[in-house]
Coordinates of C-alpha atoms in Angstrom, one line a residue:
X423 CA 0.3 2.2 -3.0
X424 CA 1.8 5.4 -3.3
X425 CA 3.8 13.8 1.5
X426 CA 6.4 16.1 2.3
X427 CA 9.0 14.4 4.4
X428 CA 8.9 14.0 7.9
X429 CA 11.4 13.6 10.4
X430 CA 12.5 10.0 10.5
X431 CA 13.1 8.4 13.7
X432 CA 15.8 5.8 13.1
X433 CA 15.9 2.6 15.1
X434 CA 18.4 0.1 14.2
X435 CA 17.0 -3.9 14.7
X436 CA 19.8 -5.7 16.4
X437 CA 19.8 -9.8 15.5
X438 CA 22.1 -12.2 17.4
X439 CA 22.6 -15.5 16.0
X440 CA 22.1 -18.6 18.1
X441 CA 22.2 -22.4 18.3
X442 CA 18.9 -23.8 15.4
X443 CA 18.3 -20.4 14.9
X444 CA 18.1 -16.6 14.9
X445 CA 16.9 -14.4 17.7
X446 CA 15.9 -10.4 18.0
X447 CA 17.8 -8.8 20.7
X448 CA 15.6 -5.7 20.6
X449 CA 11.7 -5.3 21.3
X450 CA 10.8 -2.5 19.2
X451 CA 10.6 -2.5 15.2
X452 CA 10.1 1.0 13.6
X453 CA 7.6 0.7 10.2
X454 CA 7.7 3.4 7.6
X455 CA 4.4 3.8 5.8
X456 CA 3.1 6.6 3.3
X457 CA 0.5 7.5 5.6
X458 CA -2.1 8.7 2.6
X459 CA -3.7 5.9 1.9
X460 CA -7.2 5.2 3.7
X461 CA -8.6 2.5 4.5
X462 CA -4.9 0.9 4.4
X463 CA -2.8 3.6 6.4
X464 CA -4.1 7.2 7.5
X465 CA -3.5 9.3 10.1
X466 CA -6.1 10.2 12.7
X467 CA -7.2 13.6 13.5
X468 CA -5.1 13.7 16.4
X469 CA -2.2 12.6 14.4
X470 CA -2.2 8.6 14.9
X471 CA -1.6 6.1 12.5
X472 CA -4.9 4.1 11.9
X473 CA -6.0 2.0 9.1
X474 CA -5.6 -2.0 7.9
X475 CA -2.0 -2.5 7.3
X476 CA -1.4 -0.7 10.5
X477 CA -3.3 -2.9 12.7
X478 CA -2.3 -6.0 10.8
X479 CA 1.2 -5.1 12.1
X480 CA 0.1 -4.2 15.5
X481 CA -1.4 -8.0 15.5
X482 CA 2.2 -9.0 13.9
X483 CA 4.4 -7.6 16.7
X484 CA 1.9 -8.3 19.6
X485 CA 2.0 -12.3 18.5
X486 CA 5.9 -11.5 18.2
X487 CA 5.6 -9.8 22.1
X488 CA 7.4 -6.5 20.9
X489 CA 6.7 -3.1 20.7
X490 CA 6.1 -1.6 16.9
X491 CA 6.3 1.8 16.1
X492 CA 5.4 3.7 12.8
X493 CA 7.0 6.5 11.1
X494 CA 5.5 8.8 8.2
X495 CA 7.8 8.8 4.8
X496 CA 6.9 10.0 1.8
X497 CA 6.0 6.8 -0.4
X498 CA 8.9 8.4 -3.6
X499 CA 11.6 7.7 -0.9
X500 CA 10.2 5.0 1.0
X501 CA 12.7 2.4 -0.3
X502 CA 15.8 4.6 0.1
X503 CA 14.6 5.4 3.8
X504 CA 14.2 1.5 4.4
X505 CA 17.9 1.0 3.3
X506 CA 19.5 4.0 4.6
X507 CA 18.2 2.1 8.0
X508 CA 15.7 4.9 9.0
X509 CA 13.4 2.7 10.1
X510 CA 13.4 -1.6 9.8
X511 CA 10.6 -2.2 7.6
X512 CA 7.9 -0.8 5.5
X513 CA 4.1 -1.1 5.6
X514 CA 2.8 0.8 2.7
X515 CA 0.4 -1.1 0.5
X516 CA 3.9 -2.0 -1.3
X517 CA 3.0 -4.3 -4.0
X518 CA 5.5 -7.4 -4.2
X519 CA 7.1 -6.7 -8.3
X520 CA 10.3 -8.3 -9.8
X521 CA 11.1 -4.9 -10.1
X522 CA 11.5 -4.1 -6.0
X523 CA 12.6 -7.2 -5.3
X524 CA 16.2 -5.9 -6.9
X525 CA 16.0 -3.5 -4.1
X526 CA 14.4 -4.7 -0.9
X527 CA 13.6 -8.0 0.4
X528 CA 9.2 -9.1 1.0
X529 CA 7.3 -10.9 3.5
X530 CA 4.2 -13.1 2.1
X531 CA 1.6 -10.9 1.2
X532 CA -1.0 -9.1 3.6
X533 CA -3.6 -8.8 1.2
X534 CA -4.1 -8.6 -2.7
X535 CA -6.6 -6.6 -4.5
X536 CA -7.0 -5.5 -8.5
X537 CA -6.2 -2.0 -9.5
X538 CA -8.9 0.1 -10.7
X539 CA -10.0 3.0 -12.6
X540 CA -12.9 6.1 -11.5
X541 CA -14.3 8.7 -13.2
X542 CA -16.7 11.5 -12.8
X543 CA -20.3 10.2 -12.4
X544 CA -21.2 12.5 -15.8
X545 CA -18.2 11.1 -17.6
X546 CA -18.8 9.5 -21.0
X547 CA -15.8 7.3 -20.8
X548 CA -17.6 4.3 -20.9
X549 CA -14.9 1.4 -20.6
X550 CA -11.5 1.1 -18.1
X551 CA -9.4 0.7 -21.3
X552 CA -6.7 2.0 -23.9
X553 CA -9.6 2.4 -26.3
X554 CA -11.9 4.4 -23.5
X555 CA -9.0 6.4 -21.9
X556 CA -7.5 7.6 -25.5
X557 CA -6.6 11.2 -25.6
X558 CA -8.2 11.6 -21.7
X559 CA -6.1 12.7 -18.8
X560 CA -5.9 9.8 -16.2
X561 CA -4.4 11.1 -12.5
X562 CA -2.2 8.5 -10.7
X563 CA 0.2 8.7 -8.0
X564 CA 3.8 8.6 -8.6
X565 CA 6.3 5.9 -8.1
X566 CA 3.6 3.3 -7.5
X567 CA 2.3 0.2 -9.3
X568 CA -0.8 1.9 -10.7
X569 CA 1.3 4.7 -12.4
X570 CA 3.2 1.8 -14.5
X571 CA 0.3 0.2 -15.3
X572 CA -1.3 3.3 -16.6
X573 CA 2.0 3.7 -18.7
X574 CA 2.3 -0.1 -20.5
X575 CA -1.5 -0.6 -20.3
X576 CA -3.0 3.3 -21.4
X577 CA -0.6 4.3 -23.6
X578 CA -2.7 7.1 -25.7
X579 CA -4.1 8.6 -22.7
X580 CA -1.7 11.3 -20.8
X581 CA -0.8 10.2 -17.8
X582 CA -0.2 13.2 -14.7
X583 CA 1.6 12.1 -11.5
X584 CA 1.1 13.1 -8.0
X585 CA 2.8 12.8 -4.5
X586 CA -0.2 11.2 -2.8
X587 CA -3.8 10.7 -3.9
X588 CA -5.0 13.7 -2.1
X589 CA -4.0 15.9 -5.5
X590 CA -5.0 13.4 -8.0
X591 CA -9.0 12.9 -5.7
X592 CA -8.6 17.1 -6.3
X593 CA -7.9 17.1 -9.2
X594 CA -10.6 15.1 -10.6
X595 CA -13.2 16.6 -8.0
X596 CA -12.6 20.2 -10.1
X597 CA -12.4 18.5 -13.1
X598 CA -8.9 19.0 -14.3
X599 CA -8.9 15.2 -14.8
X600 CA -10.9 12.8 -16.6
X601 CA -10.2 9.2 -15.1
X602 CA -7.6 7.8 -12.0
X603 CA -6.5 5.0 -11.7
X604 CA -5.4 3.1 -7.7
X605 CA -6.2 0.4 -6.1
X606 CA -10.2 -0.5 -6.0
X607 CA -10.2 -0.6 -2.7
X608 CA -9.3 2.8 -2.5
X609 CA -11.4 4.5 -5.0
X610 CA -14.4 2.5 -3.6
X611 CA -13.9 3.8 0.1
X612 CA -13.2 7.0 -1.2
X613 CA -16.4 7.5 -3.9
X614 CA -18.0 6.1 -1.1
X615 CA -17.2 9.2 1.0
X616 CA -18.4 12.6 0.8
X617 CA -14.9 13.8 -0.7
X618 CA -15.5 11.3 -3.4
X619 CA -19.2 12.3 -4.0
X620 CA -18.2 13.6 -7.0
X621 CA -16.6 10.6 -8.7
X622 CA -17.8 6.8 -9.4
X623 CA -15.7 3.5 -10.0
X624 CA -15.7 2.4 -13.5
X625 CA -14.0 -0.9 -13.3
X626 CA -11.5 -2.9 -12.2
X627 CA -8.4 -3.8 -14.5
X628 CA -6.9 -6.9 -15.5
X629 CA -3.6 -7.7 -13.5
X630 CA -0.6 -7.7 -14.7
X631 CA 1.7 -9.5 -12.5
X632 CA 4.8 -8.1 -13.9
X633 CA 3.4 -4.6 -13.1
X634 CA 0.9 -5.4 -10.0
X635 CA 2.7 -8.4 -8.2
X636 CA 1.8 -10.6 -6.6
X637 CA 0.0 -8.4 -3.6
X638 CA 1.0 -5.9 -0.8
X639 CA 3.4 -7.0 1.4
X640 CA 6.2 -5.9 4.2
X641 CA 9.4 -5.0 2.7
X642 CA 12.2 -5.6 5.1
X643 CA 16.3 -4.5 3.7
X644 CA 18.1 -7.0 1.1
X645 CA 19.3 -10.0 3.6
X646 CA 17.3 -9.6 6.3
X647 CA 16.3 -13.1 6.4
X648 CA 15.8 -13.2 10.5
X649 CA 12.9 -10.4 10.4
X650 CA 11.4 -11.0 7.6
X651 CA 11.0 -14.8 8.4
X652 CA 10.0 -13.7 12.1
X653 CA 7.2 -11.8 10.2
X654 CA 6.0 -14.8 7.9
X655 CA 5.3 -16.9 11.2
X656 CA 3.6 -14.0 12.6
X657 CA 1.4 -13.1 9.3
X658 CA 1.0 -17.4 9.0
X659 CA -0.2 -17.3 12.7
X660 CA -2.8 -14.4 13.0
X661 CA -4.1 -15.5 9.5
X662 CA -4.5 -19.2 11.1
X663 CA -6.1 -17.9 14.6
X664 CA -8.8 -15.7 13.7
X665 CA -6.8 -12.1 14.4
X666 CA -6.8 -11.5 10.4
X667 CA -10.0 -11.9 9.8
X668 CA -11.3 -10.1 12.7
X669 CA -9.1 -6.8 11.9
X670 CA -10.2 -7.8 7.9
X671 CA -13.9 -7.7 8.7
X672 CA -13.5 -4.1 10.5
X673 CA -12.8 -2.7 7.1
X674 CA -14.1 -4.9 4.6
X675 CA -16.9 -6.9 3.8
X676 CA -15.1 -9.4 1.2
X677 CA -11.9 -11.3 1.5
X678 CA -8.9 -8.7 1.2
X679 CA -6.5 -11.5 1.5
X680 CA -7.2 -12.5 -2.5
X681 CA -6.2 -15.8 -4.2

């Protein structure tokens, strides 16, 4: 949940209102999404967008019979991009707080998983805690839930921001940080991977749901009830058929979806 700015394509999503109900007039939807932030959205080596949340919405808009299209935004301007109409929704790991509801409207969630914190496999630090962290540098990427966590919850450790987690996973490989703290999911791919060789998962944290949410969802503009109940059916329905759990079980082998 999280590099320079790209060019934006901006589609506008055009809803006409009709007898019982509303209707989309227009077959495309354009998605913003930070794409940094493997296994949930990455870009391929070609350029495409690949990962989870991107093929969770693919399902979405092919059980809604349009045509969805994904746009790469920097995850500190994310929210002002969704409102300034830049694109008609974002799919970003975006957890579901009190504090973005103010701004932006969510579906229900598309999955829901703890944060976590990693550390170099010849660190000392022994416990993911305010005790174990105090007076160590913990990495974290700006403008996301982890990096408020880390604030409230690690208060005598120093906390450094980055744009994406490709500094902060840097960073710690040349050991110019101690600890970082994202979601487990993504520290587990990546310690998995030879990038992350350097580095193991020391444990997950306790949620807060005031900081964490309630889990990742898609945030559509304040008021856009029509698309963003559109997208509940859709998430209902490819949870209820099978398609969830099949695109699930291509990444992970546990239930991603949470309680």
């Amino acid at each position: 949940m999280r590099n320079s700015t790209r060019l934006l394509a901006a589609v506008s999503l055009a809803v006409m209102s009709l007898a019982g109900g509303a209707a989309m007039a227009e077959d495309t939807l354009t998605f913003g999404t930070d794409a940094t932030y493997p296994p949930f959205e990455s870009l391929d080596a070609s350029g495409k967008f690949q990962g989870f949340d991107i093929e969770v919405v693919q399902a979405l808009c092919d059980h809604m019979k349009i045509t969805c299209t994904f746009v790469n935004q920097d995850f500190d301007g994310i929210i002002p991009a969704l409102q300034a109409k830049k694109f008609d929704a974002i799919i970003s790991s975006m957890s579901i707080t009190p504090e973005r509801l103010k701004k932006v409207d969510f579906t229900s969630k598309v999955y829901n998983t703890p944060p976590a914190v990693a550390v170099p496999k010849d660190s000392k630090i022994t416990e993911p805690t305010n005790a174990g962290l105090a007076g160590k540098t913990i990495g974290a990427q700006s403008s996301t839930t982890h990096a408020n966590y880390a604030t409230v919850h690690m208060k005598d450790a120093e906390l450094k921001l980055y744009p994406t987690p490709d500094e902060y996973k840097l960073d710690i490989a040349s050991g110019r940080l101690d600890a970082v703290i994202d979601d487990v999911v993504v520290l587990s791919e990546w310690t998995k991977s030879e990038s992350g060789s350097c580095c193991k998962v020391l444990g997950t944290l306790p949620v807060d749901k005031e900081i964490n949410g309630e889990g990742a969802g898609i945030a559509v503009r304040k008021g856009d009830d029509a698309l963003r109940e559109k997208l509940n059916e859709a998430i209902k329905t490819i949870r209820t058929d099978g398609t969830y759990k099949k695109i699930q079980d291509k990444y992970f082998d546990f239930d991603v979806y949470g309680g």
